[in-house]
Amino acid sequence: MRLYPALVLGALVLPLAAFANDPHSYAQPDQVVVTHLDLDLKVDFPHKQLDGRATLTLDWKNPQATTLVLDTRDLKIASVEAVDAGGGTHALKYALAPADKELGSKLTIQAPRRPHEVRIAYATSPDASGLQWLPPAQTADKKAPFMFSQSESIHARSWVPLQDSPAIRFTYDAHVTAPKDIRVVMSALNDAKHPLDGDFRFDQPHPIPSYLLAIAAGDIAVRETGPRSAVYAEPSVVDKAAREFADTEKMIETAESLYGPYRWGRYDLLVLPPSFPYGGMENPDMTFATPTIIVGDKSLVSVISHELAHSWSGNLVTSAAWRDIWLNEGFTTYVQGRITEALYGKRQADEETLLAIRALQKGIGTMPANSQRLAPEPRGVGADDSLSSVAYDKGSWFLRTLEQRFGRKDFDAYLKGYFDHFAWHSITTEQMLAYLRANLIDKYPGKMGWDEVKDWVYGTGIPKDAPIPDSPQFDAIDKERAAFLAGTLPAAKLDAKGWNTQEWMYFLDRLPDVPKLARMQQLDAAWHLTGTRNAEIGMRWYVHAIAAGDKAAWPAAAEHMSRIGRLYLTLPVYGAFAKTPDGLAYAEQVYARAKDGYHPLTRQAVERLFARAKAKQDRIAE
Ligand code: BES
Ligand code: ZN
């Protein structure tokens, strides 16, 4: 029996931490929780909408409750009805509140008889924040339209009316219709052999939080990569993708050998068009991934190790609120490193770790104090702001510190026990800490003080004795870079022929913020960075070339920005342009042309960046 107070005591007490107050949802899980979702949707490309019904199965926690409060954003609600045990229905009164910018519209349903099921007929908006609709021209093969969801953090509510909080878990099934020849996939078991007859059914038998709801539809082909994995992608991309991700089964086996069985059945991958706003998204059974990691040499596949790792840290054991997101991302980044080490060696893993550490060391001091904490004070933190390097890289650094102090053997056993103990639950930082104290810190006394743990979790900055891996390769690159910048080593003489992707990233990352133009021109002449197809290298190169005033790089930078909607690869290039009035004007032109192909999140981020840059330039002009 697990020691999980709220569950052990069941209905006797209000579940405490399991339903910790989530400031990013209107749901009232102390009154009622959704336990199952049944979707019946039509993918309507001409109207850019999902249209249909969501039937929610309810577990009423308060026997006196009279309302069901749901999260929605930009949904057109057609009707709300209660469904009785025999399938009969009757209309329920409801009110849709005016939209809050962050949270959307609270939907309050009058349900004084506490029905077992409530059915909502609705349609999404063409501008739904969690969906992108691409016309054929914006796909790789240009034949069919494509659509996909991105629900994390709080965008599921823009395509399903539900309790949109990671503390609440439900199973789901779905019936989805689409035009003939279009394949629909969801974050559930997918059948590679399903006929493209426009009629799909899905079943997700495990309880998941709403941010893991996912759907995509388009001209999607499939290639097997192993006994329980396949790659889904547009036909012209699928073979390259299957080669790049050929190690997927080995990744699953590695993670299983460390943390116990993969519990989700299949692990399939969907490669999206380049406008996908993230590197990857750990949708259960079907990770969504950016095509920018397909570079031909597997050098960026740690994104897949990362999304796979979420099958334990995140999808199995879930942060209860966005403030606890480091429990997802920090743990996952740690596990990702372990998979990378096992498959591609310690050198590769250490280089990836060091890239993150150096960037965090550079950046963390410039962040507001609250954002430097693994578990920040919840006030004023936007749900999507959780994608900060603190959750990922300070979080994983903390776990590497624990590993080092307690030794790999005991720490591995601890972490496996943690995943087993909290499996299928959403937990807070404080629940994680209580388990850590009992099962690691106090179990092996003298290895790490509780104050040190609290400093990692609630303190600002990075604790002083945080362990940093050695990398002779990176040390050599530091020397080469210094000599090159000092003018004692010509660009053509850099020992860069054998540099892998991460070594190039490291070289470029630590160039001065505003390098000398002549140096950047020499570098480009020798190594042809402008126009690179490796977008990790490209992003870093363009940022420095633009800062140096290298206008020759502008058109290729514009091509990179127009092609790639992945925020992390595109926003920094916009940021580099936005530092000067000329550059800003150019970036605005690029955006005007690229905008139609961008995801709503990318649009919003670029527009915010422009607004900030303009305000800053206005202040300078005054
Ligand atoms: N779950 C995240 C993506 C995410 C986080 C979306 C928070 C919205 C809000 C995913 O697992 C992730 O971390 N992706 C990274 C991959 C990387 C760190 C290897 C990304 O997209 O860059
Ligand atoms: Zn992640």
Coordinates of C-alpha atoms in Angstrom, one line a residue, residues 43-592:
V43 CA -11.6 17.4 -38.5
D44 CA -12.9 20.2 -40.7
F45 CA -10.1 21.6 -42.8
P46 CA -12.0 24.2 -44.9
H47 CA -13.3 25.8 -41.7
K48 CA -10.2 25.2 -39.7
Q49 CA -12.1 23.7 -36.9
L50 CA -12.8 20.6 -34.8
D51 CA -16.5 20.2 -34.5
G52 CA -18.3 17.7 -32.3
R53 CA -19.0 16.6 -28.8
A54 CA -17.1 15.9 -25.6
T55 CA -18.7 13.6 -23.0
L56 CA -17.2 13.9 -19.5
T57 CA -17.6 11.2 -16.9
L58 CA -17.8 12.8 -13.5
D59 CA -16.8 11.8 -10.0
W60 CA -18.7 14.1 -7.6
K61 CA -16.5 14.7 -4.6
N62 CA -19.0 17.0 -2.8
P63 CA -22.4 15.4 -2.3
Q64 CA -23.9 18.9 -2.2
A65 CA -22.2 20.4 -5.2
T66 CA -24.5 22.0 -7.8
T67 CA -22.1 23.2 -10.5
L68 CA -19.5 21.8 -12.8
V69 CA -16.9 24.4 -13.7
L70 CA -14.7 23.8 -16.9
D71 CA -12.0 25.6 -18.7
T72 CA -12.5 26.7 -22.3
R73 CA -10.8 29.1 -24.6
D74 CA -12.4 30.5 -27.8
L75 CA -14.9 27.6 -28.0
K76 CA -18.3 27.9 -29.6
I77 CA -20.6 26.0 -27.3
A78 CA -23.7 24.7 -29.0
S79 CA -25.4 22.8 -26.1
V80 CA -24.7 21.2 -22.7
E81 CA -26.7 18.2 -21.6
A82 CA -26.7 15.7 -18.8
V83 CA -26.6 12.0 -19.8
D84 CA -28.4 9.5 -17.6
A85 CA -27.5 5.9 -17.0
G86 CA -29.9 4.8 -19.8
G87 CA -28.4 7.2 -22.3
G88 CA -31.3 9.7 -22.1
T89 CA -30.3 13.3 -22.1
H90 CA -31.7 16.6 -20.8
A91 CA -30.4 20.1 -21.3
L92 CA -28.4 21.9 -18.6
K93 CA -28.2 25.6 -18.1
Y94 CA -24.7 27.0 -18.5
A95 CA -22.9 30.4 -18.6
L96 CA -19.7 31.2 -20.5
A97 CA -17.8 34.0 -18.8
P98 CA -16.0 36.7 -20.7
A99 CA -12.5 35.5 -21.7
D100 CA -9.6 36.1 -19.4
K101 CA -6.4 36.7 -21.5
E102 CA -4.4 34.0 -19.6
L103 CA -7.1 31.5 -18.6
G104 CA -9.8 31.7 -21.3
S105 CA -13.5 31.5 -20.5
K106 CA -14.8 29.8 -17.4
L107 CA -17.8 27.6 -18.3
T108 CA -20.1 27.1 -15.4
I109 CA -22.7 24.4 -15.8
Q110 CA -25.7 24.1 -13.5
A111 CA -25.9 20.4 -12.5
P112 CA -27.9 20.2 -9.3
R113 CA -28.6 16.5 -9.8
R114 CA -24.9 15.7 -10.2
P115 CA -25.2 13.6 -13.3
H116 CA -22.7 10.8 -14.0
E117 CA -22.0 12.3 -17.5
V118 CA -22.2 15.7 -19.1
R119 CA -22.1 16.1 -22.9
I120 CA -21.0 19.4 -24.6
A121 CA -21.5 20.0 -28.3
Y122 CA -19.0 22.6 -29.5
A123 CA -16.6 23.8 -32.2
T124 CA -13.1 25.2 -32.0
S125 CA -12.1 28.6 -33.3
P126 CA -9.8 28.8 -36.4
D127 CA -7.4 30.7 -34.1
A128 CA -7.5 28.1 -31.3
S129 CA -4.3 28.7 -29.3
G130 CA -3.7 24.9 -29.1
L131 CA -4.2 24.0 -32.8
Q132 CA -2.4 24.9 -36.0
W133 CA -4.1 24.5 -39.3
L134 CA -1.7 24.4 -42.3
P135 CA -2.8 24.7 -45.9
P136 CA -1.1 22.2 -48.3
A137 CA 1.5 24.9 -49.4
Q138 CA 2.9 24.9 -45.8
T139 CA 3.6 21.2 -45.6
A140 CA 6.6 19.3 -46.9
D141 CA 4.7 17.5 -49.7
K142 CA 2.3 20.3 -50.5
K143 CA -0.5 17.9 -51.3
A144 CA -2.8 17.8 -48.4
P145 CA -3.6 20.1 -45.5
F146 CA -2.2 19.3 -42.0
M147 CA -3.4 20.1 -38.5
F148 CA -1.9 19.4 -35.1
S149 CA -2.5 20.2 -31.4
Q150 CA 0.0 21.4 -28.8
S151 CA -1.9 21.3 -25.5
E152 CA 0.9 21.9 -22.9
S153 CA 0.7 24.1 -20.9
I154 CA -2.9 25.3 -20.9
H155 CA -4.1 25.0 -24.5
A156 CA -6.1 21.8 -24.3
R157 CA -9.0 24.0 -23.2
S158 CA -8.9 25.7 -26.7
W159 CA -9.9 22.4 -28.3
V160 CA -11.8 20.5 -25.6
P161 CA -13.9 21.9 -22.8
L162 CA -12.5 20.2 -19.7
Q163 CA -10.8 20.6 -16.3
D164 CA -7.4 21.8 -17.7
S165 CA -5.2 21.2 -14.7
P166 CA -2.3 18.7 -14.5
A167 CA -3.5 17.6 -11.1
I168 CA -6.6 15.9 -12.7
R169 CA -6.2 12.7 -14.6
F170 CA -8.7 10.9 -16.9
T171 CA -8.8 8.1 -19.4
Y172 CA -10.1 8.9 -22.9
D173 CA -11.5 7.5 -26.1
A174 CA -12.2 9.2 -29.3
H175 CA -14.0 8.8 -32.6
V176 CA -12.6 11.2 -35.2
T177 CA -13.7 11.7 -38.8
A178 CA -11.6 13.3 -41.4
P179 CA -11.5 13.6 -45.2
K180 CA -10.5 10.4 -47.0
D181 CA -6.8 9.7 -47.4
I182 CA -6.0 11.8 -44.3
R183 CA -4.5 9.9 -41.4
V184 CA -5.5 11.0 -37.9
V185 CA -3.3 10.2 -34.9
M186 CA -3.8 10.9 -31.2
S187 CA -2.0 10.5 -27.9
A188 CA -3.3 7.0 -27.6
L189 CA -2.5 3.7 -29.2
N190 CA -2.3 4.2 -33.0
D191 CA -2.6 1.5 -35.6
A192 CA -0.1 1.9 -38.4
K193 CA -2.3 -0.3 -40.7
H194 CA -5.5 1.6 -40.1
P195 CA -7.2 2.3 -43.5
L196 CA -7.3 5.9 -44.5
D197 CA -11.1 5.8 -44.7
G198 CA -11.8 8.9 -42.8
D199 CA -13.0 7.2 -39.7
F200 CA -10.7 6.7 -36.7
R201 CA -11.1 5.4 -33.2
F202 CA -8.7 5.8 -30.3
D203 CA -8.4 4.5 -26.7
Q204 CA -6.1 5.8 -24.0
P205 CA -6.7 3.4 -21.1
H206 CA -4.2 5.1 -18.7
P207 CA -5.3 8.2 -16.7
I208 CA -3.5 11.2 -18.2
P209 CA -3.5 14.9 -17.4
S210 CA -5.2 17.2 -20.0
Y211 CA -2.0 18.7 -21.3
L212 CA -1.2 15.3 -22.8
L213 CA -4.3 15.3 -25.0
A214 CA -3.1 15.5 -28.6
I215 CA -4.3 15.1 -32.2
A216 CA -2.8 15.5 -35.6
A217 CA -4.1 14.9 -39.1
G218 CA -2.6 15.1 -42.6
D219 CA -0.9 13.2 -45.3
I220 CA 1.0 10.9 -42.9
A221 CA 3.0 7.8 -43.8
V222 CA 4.4 5.3 -41.4
R223 CA 7.8 3.4 -41.1
E224 CA 8.5 0.8 -38.4
T225 CA 11.6 1.5 -36.3
G226 CA 11.2 -1.5 -33.9
P227 CA 8.8 -4.0 -32.4
R228 CA 6.9 -1.3 -30.5
S229 CA 7.9 1.9 -32.3
A230 CA 7.3 3.6 -35.7
V231 CA 7.8 6.9 -37.2
Y232 CA 4.9 8.8 -38.7
A233 CA 5.7 11.7 -41.1
E234 CA 4.8 13.2 -44.4
P235 CA 5.8 10.7 -47.2
S236 CA 8.8 12.7 -48.4
V237 CA 10.2 12.9 -44.8
V238 CA 9.4 9.5 -43.4
D239 CA 12.4 7.5 -44.6
K240 CA 15.0 10.1 -43.5
A241 CA 13.1 10.3 -40.2
A242 CA 13.1 6.5 -39.7
R243 CA 16.9 6.5 -40.3
E244 CA 17.5 9.3 -37.8
F245 CA 15.4 7.7 -35.2
A246 CA 16.5 4.1 -35.8
D247 CA 17.8 3.8 -32.2
T248 CA 14.3 4.3 -30.7
E249 CA 13.9 0.7 -29.5
K250 CA 17.4 0.9 -27.9
M251 CA 16.4 4.0 -26.1
I252 CA 13.3 2.4 -24.7
E253 CA 15.3 -0.6 -23.6
T254 CA 17.9 1.6 -21.9
A255 CA 15.2 3.5 -20.0
E256 CA 13.5 0.3 -19.0
S257 CA 16.7 -1.2 -17.6
L258 CA 17.1 1.9 -15.4
Y259 CA 13.5 2.7 -14.3
G260 CA 11.3 -0.3 -15.0
P261 CA 9.0 -1.3 -17.7
Y262 CA 7.7 1.1 -20.4
R263 CA 4.0 1.1 -19.4
W264 CA 2.4 2.7 -22.4
G265 CA 2.4 -0.1 -25.0
R266 CA 3.8 1.6 -28.1
Y267 CA 6.2 4.5 -28.5
D268 CA 5.6 6.1 -31.8
L269 CA 6.9 9.4 -33.2
L270 CA 5.2 11.9 -35.3
V271 CA 7.4 14.3 -37.2
L272 CA 5.5 17.6 -37.8
P273 CA 5.9 20.3 -40.3
P274 CA 8.7 22.8 -39.4
S275 CA 6.2 25.2 -37.9
F276 CA 5.8 23.0 -34.8
P277 CA 6.6 25.4 -32.0
Y278 CA 8.7 23.0 -29.8
G279 CA 11.5 20.5 -30.2
G280 CA 9.3 17.7 -29.0
M281 CA 6.2 17.0 -27.0
E282 CA 5.8 13.9 -25.0
N283 CA 2.2 13.0 -26.0
P284 CA 1.6 9.5 -24.7
D285 CA 2.2 6.7 -27.2
M286 CA 2.9 9.3 -29.9
T287 CA 5.7 11.9 -29.3
F288 CA 5.4 14.9 -31.5
A289 CA 8.7 16.2 -32.8
T290 CA 10.2 19.0 -34.9
P291 CA 11.8 18.1 -38.2
T292 CA 14.7 20.3 -37.2
I293 CA 16.3 17.4 -35.4
I294 CA 16.7 15.4 -38.6
V295 CA 20.2 16.4 -39.6
G296 CA 21.4 13.1 -41.0
D297 CA 23.9 12.1 -38.3
K298 CA 21.7 11.4 -35.2
S299 CA 23.4 14.3 -33.4
L300 CA 20.2 15.9 -32.2
V301 CA 18.3 12.7 -31.2
S302 CA 18.6 13.5 -27.5
V303 CA 15.3 15.3 -28.1
I304 CA 13.8 11.9 -28.6
S305 CA 15.6 10.5 -25.5
H306 CA 14.0 13.4 -23.7
E307 CA 10.5 12.9 -24.9
L308 CA 10.8 9.1 -24.2
A309 CA 12.0 9.8 -20.7
H310 CA 8.8 11.7 -20.0
S311 CA 7.1 8.3 -20.2
W312 CA 8.4 8.0 -16.6
S313 CA 9.0 11.6 -15.5
G314 CA 5.9 13.6 -16.5
N315 CA 3.4 11.2 -18.0
L316 CA 3.6 8.6 -15.3
V317 CA 4.5 10.9 -12.4
T318 CA 3.2 14.3 -13.2
S319 CA 3.7 17.8 -11.7
A320 CA 0.5 18.8 -10.0
A321 CA 0.7 22.4 -11.1
W322 CA 2.8 24.5 -13.5
R323 CA 4.8 25.8 -10.6
D324 CA 6.1 22.2 -10.1
I325 CA 7.0 21.7 -13.8
W326 CA 10.6 21.0 -12.8
L327 CA 9.4 17.6 -11.6
N328 CA 8.6 16.9 -15.3
E329 CA 11.4 18.7 -17.1
G330 CA 14.3 18.5 -14.6
F331 CA 13.8 14.8 -14.0
T332 CA 13.3 14.2 -17.7
T333 CA 16.5 16.1 -18.6
Y334 CA 18.4 14.0 -16.1
V335 CA 17.0 10.7 -17.5
Q336 CA 17.6 12.0 -21.1
G337 CA 21.3 12.4 -20.1
R338 CA 21.4 8.8 -18.8
I339 CA 19.9 7.4 -22.1
T340 CA 22.4 9.5 -24.1
E341 CA 25.3 8.2 -22.0
A342 CA 24.2 4.6 -22.4
L343 CA 23.7 4.8 -26.1
Y344 CA 26.1 7.4 -27.4
G345 CA 28.8 7.5 -24.7
K346 CA 29.9 9.7 -21.8
R347 CA 31.6 12.2 -24.1
Q348 CA 28.3 13.0 -25.9
A349 CA 26.3 13.1 -22.7
D350 CA 28.8 15.3 -20.9
E351 CA 29.0 17.7 -23.9
E352 CA 25.2 18.1 -23.9
T353 CA 25.2 18.6 -20.1
L354 CA 28.0 21.2 -20.3
L355 CA 26.2 23.2 -23.1
A356 CA 23.2 23.5 -20.8
I357 CA 25.2 24.3 -17.7
R358 CA 27.3 27.0 -19.3
A359 CA 24.1 28.6 -20.7
L360 CA 22.4 28.4 -17.4
Q361 CA 25.4 29.9 -15.5
K362 CA 25.4 32.8 -18.0
G363 CA 21.7 33.4 -17.8
I364 CA 20.4 32.7 -14.3
G365 CA 21.8 35.8 -12.7
T366 CA 19.8 38.0 -15.1
M367 CA 16.5 36.4 -14.2
P368 CA 14.1 37.7 -11.5
A369 CA 14.8 36.0 -8.2
N370 CA 11.6 34.0 -8.2
S371 CA 12.3 32.6 -11.7
Q372 CA 15.7 31.3 -10.4
R373 CA 13.9 28.9 -8.0
L374 CA 13.1 25.3 -9.0
A375 CA 9.8 25.7 -7.2
P376 CA 8.9 29.3 -7.5
E377 CA 6.3 31.2 -5.6
P378 CA 3.2 30.6 -7.7
R379 CA 2.3 34.3 -7.9
G380 CA 2.5 35.9 -11.3
V381 CA 4.2 33.0 -13.1
G382 CA 2.5 32.4 -16.5
A383 CA 1.9 28.7 -17.3
D384 CA 3.9 28.8 -20.5
D385 CA 6.8 30.5 -18.8
S386 CA 7.7 27.2 -17.3
L387 CA 9.7 26.3 -20.4
S388 CA 12.7 28.1 -18.7
S389 CA 16.1 26.6 -18.4
V390 CA 15.8 26.6 -14.7
A391 CA 13.2 23.8 -14.6
Y392 CA 15.3 21.8 -17.1
D393 CA 18.9 22.5 -16.4
K394 CA 19.0 23.5 -12.7
G395 CA 16.5 20.6 -12.1
S396 CA 18.7 18.0 -13.8
W397 CA 21.8 19.5 -12.2
F398 CA 20.2 18.9 -8.8
L399 CA 19.5 15.3 -9.7
R400 CA 23.1 14.8 -10.9
T401 CA 24.3 16.2 -7.6
L402 CA 22.2 13.7 -5.8
E403 CA 23.5 10.9 -8.0
Q404 CA 27.1 12.0 -7.3
R405 CA 26.6 12.2 -3.5
F406 CA 24.7 9.0 -3.1
G407 CA 26.4 7.0 -5.8
R408 CA 24.8 5.8 -9.0
K409 CA 23.7 2.4 -7.6
D410 CA 21.7 3.8 -4.7
F411 CA 20.4 6.8 -6.6
D412 CA 19.2 4.6 -9.6
A413 CA 17.3 2.4 -7.1
Y414 CA 15.9 5.4 -5.4
L415 CA 14.6 7.0 -8.7
K416 CA 13.1 3.7 -9.9
G417 CA 11.3 3.5 -6.5
Y418 CA 10.1 7.1 -6.9
F419 CA 8.5 6.3 -10.3
D420 CA 6.9 3.2 -9.0
H421 CA 5.6 4.8 -5.8
F422 CA 4.0 7.8 -7.5
A423 CA 3.0 6.0 -10.8
W424 CA -0.2 7.5 -12.4
H425 CA -0.3 10.3 -9.9
S426 CA 0.2 14.1 -10.1
I427 CA 2.4 15.4 -7.3
T428 CA 3.7 18.6 -5.8
T429 CA 7.3 19.6 -5.2
E430 CA 6.6 19.1 -1.5
Q431 CA 5.4 15.5 -2.0
M432 CA 8.5 14.8 -4.0
L433 CA 10.6 16.2 -1.2
A434 CA 8.9 14.2 1.6
Y435 CA 9.7 11.1 -0.4
L436 CA 13.2 12.2 -1.1
R437 CA 13.9 12.8 2.6
A438 CA 12.5 9.5 3.8
N439 CA 14.0 7.3 1.0
L440 CA 17.3 8.9 0.2
I441 CA 18.5 11.8 2.4
D442 CA 17.7 10.2 5.8
K443 CA 18.2 6.6 4.6
Y444 CA 21.9 7.3 3.9
P445 CA 22.9 9.8 6.5
G446 CA 25.9 12.1 6.1
K447 CA 25.8 12.3 2.3
M448 CA 23.7 15.5 1.9
G449 CA 22.2 17.9 4.4
W450 CA 18.5 18.8 4.2
D451 CA 19.5 22.5 4.0
E452 CA 21.4 21.8 0.8
V453 CA 18.3 20.2 -0.7
K454 CA 16.2 23.2 0.3
D455 CA 18.8 25.5 -1.2
W456 CA 18.6 23.7 -4.5
V457 CA 14.8 23.7 -4.6
Y458 CA 13.9 27.0 -3.1
G459 CA 17.1 29.0 -3.4
T460 CA 18.1 31.4 -6.1
G461 CA 21.2 30.9 -8.4
I462 CA 23.2 27.7 -8.4
P463 CA 24.7 26.1 -5.2
K464 CA 28.4 26.7 -5.1
D465 CA 29.6 23.1 -5.1
A466 CA 27.4 21.9 -8.0
P467 CA 29.3 19.3 -9.9
I468 CA 30.5 20.1 -13.4
P469 CA 31.6 17.4 -15.9
D470 CA 35.1 17.6 -17.4
S471 CA 35.3 17.9 -21.2
P472 CA 38.8 17.9 -22.7
Q473 CA 37.1 18.6 -26.1
F474 CA 35.3 21.7 -24.8
D475 CA 38.5 22.9 -23.0
A476 CA 40.3 22.6 -26.3
I477 CA 37.6 24.6 -28.1
D478 CA 37.7 27.3 -25.4
K479 CA 41.4 27.7 -26.3
E480 CA 40.8 27.7 -30.0
R481 CA 38.1 30.3 -29.7
A482 CA 40.3 32.5 -27.5
A483 CA 43.1 32.3 -30.0
F484 CA 40.8 33.0 -32.9
L485 CA 39.2 36.0 -31.3
A486 CA 42.7 37.4 -30.3
G487 CA 43.7 37.1 -33.9
T488 CA 46.5 34.6 -33.3
L489 CA 44.7 31.7 -35.0
P490 CA 43.1 32.3 -38.4
A491 CA 39.6 31.0 -38.9
A492 CA 40.7 28.5 -41.5
K493 CA 43.2 27.0 -39.0
L494 CA 40.6 26.2 -36.4
D495 CA 40.7 22.5 -35.7
A496 CA 37.0 22.2 -36.5
K497 CA 36.9 19.5 -39.2
G498 CA 36.0 16.9 -36.7
W499 CA 33.7 19.0 -34.6
N500 CA 30.3 17.4 -33.9
T501 CA 27.1 19.4 -33.7
Q502 CA 27.5 20.0 -29.9
E503 CA 31.1 21.2 -30.3
W504 CA 30.1 23.7 -32.9
M505 CA 27.2 24.8 -30.7
Y506 CA 29.7 25.3 -27.8
F507 CA 32.2 27.2 -30.0
L508 CA 29.4 29.6 -31.2
D509 CA 27.6 29.9 -27.8
R510 CA 30.6 31.4 -26.2
L511 CA 31.5 34.0 -28.8
P512 CA 31.2 37.5 -27.5
D513 CA 27.7 38.9 -27.5
V514 CA 28.8 41.5 -30.1
P515 CA 31.8 39.9 -32.1
K516 CA 34.0 41.9 -34.5
L517 CA 32.6 41.9 -38.0
A518 CA 35.8 40.9 -39.6
R519 CA 36.1 37.8 -37.4
M520 CA 32.6 36.7 -38.3
Q521 CA 33.3 37.2 -42.0
Q522 CA 36.5 35.1 -41.7
L523 CA 34.7 32.4 -39.8
D524 CA 32.0 32.2 -42.5
A525 CA 34.5 32.2 -45.4
A526 CA 36.3 29.3 -43.8
W527 CA 33.4 27.2 -42.5
H528 CA 30.3 28.2 -44.6
L529 CA 28.0 28.7 -41.7
T530 CA 25.5 30.9 -43.5
G531 CA 22.9 28.6 -45.0
T532 CA 23.7 25.6 -42.8
R533 CA 20.9 23.0 -42.7
N534 CA 21.7 22.3 -39.1
A535 CA 19.3 24.8 -37.4
E536 CA 21.0 24.5 -33.9
I537 CA 24.2 25.7 -35.5
G538 CA 22.3 28.1 -37.7
M539 CA 20.5 29.8 -34.9
R540 CA 23.8 30.4 -33.0
W541 CA 25.6 31.6 -36.1
Y542 CA 22.9 34.0 -37.2
V543 CA 22.6 35.6 -33.8
H544 CA 26.3 36.4 -33.7
A545 CA 26.6 37.4 -37.3
I546 CA 23.7 39.8 -37.0
A547 CA 25.1 41.2 -33.8
A548 CA 28.4 41.8 -35.5
G549 CA 26.6 43.7 -38.3
D550 CA 27.2 41.0 -41.0
K551 CA 24.4 42.0 -43.5
A552 CA 25.5 39.2 -45.9
A553 CA 24.0 36.7 -43.4
W554 CA 20.6 38.5 -43.4
P555 CA 18.8 36.7 -46.3
A556 CA 19.8 33.2 -45.0
A557 CA 18.8 34.2 -41.5
A558 CA 15.4 35.3 -42.9
E559 CA 15.1 31.9 -44.7
H560 CA 15.8 30.1 -41.4
M561 CA 13.2 32.3 -39.5
S562 CA 10.6 31.8 -42.2
R563 CA 11.1 28.1 -42.5
I564 CA 11.3 27.2 -38.7
G565 CA 8.6 27.9 -36.3
R566 CA 10.3 26.2 -33.3
L567 CA 10.4 29.0 -30.8
Y568 CA 13.8 28.2 -29.4
L569 CA 15.5 28.2 -32.8
T570 CA 13.7 31.2 -34.3
L571 CA 13.0 33.7 -31.5
P572 CA 16.7 34.4 -30.7
V573 CA 17.3 35.4 -34.4
Y574 CA 14.4 37.8 -34.2
G575 CA 15.9 39.0 -30.9
A576 CA 19.2 39.7 -32.6
F577 CA 17.6 41.7 -35.4
A578 CA 15.5 43.6 -32.9
K579 CA 18.5 45.2 -31.3
T580 CA 18.9 47.9 -34.0
P581 CA 16.2 50.0 -35.7
D582 CA 17.4 48.7 -39.2
G583 CA 17.4 45.1 -38.0
L584 CA 14.0 45.5 -36.4
A585 CA 12.5 46.9 -39.6
Y586 CA 13.9 44.0 -41.5
A587 CA 12.7 41.4 -39.0
E588 CA 9.2 42.9 -39.2
Q589 CA 9.2 42.4 -43.0
V590 CA 10.3 38.8 -42.5
Y591 CA 7.6 38.3 -40.0
A592 CA 4.9 39.8 -42.2

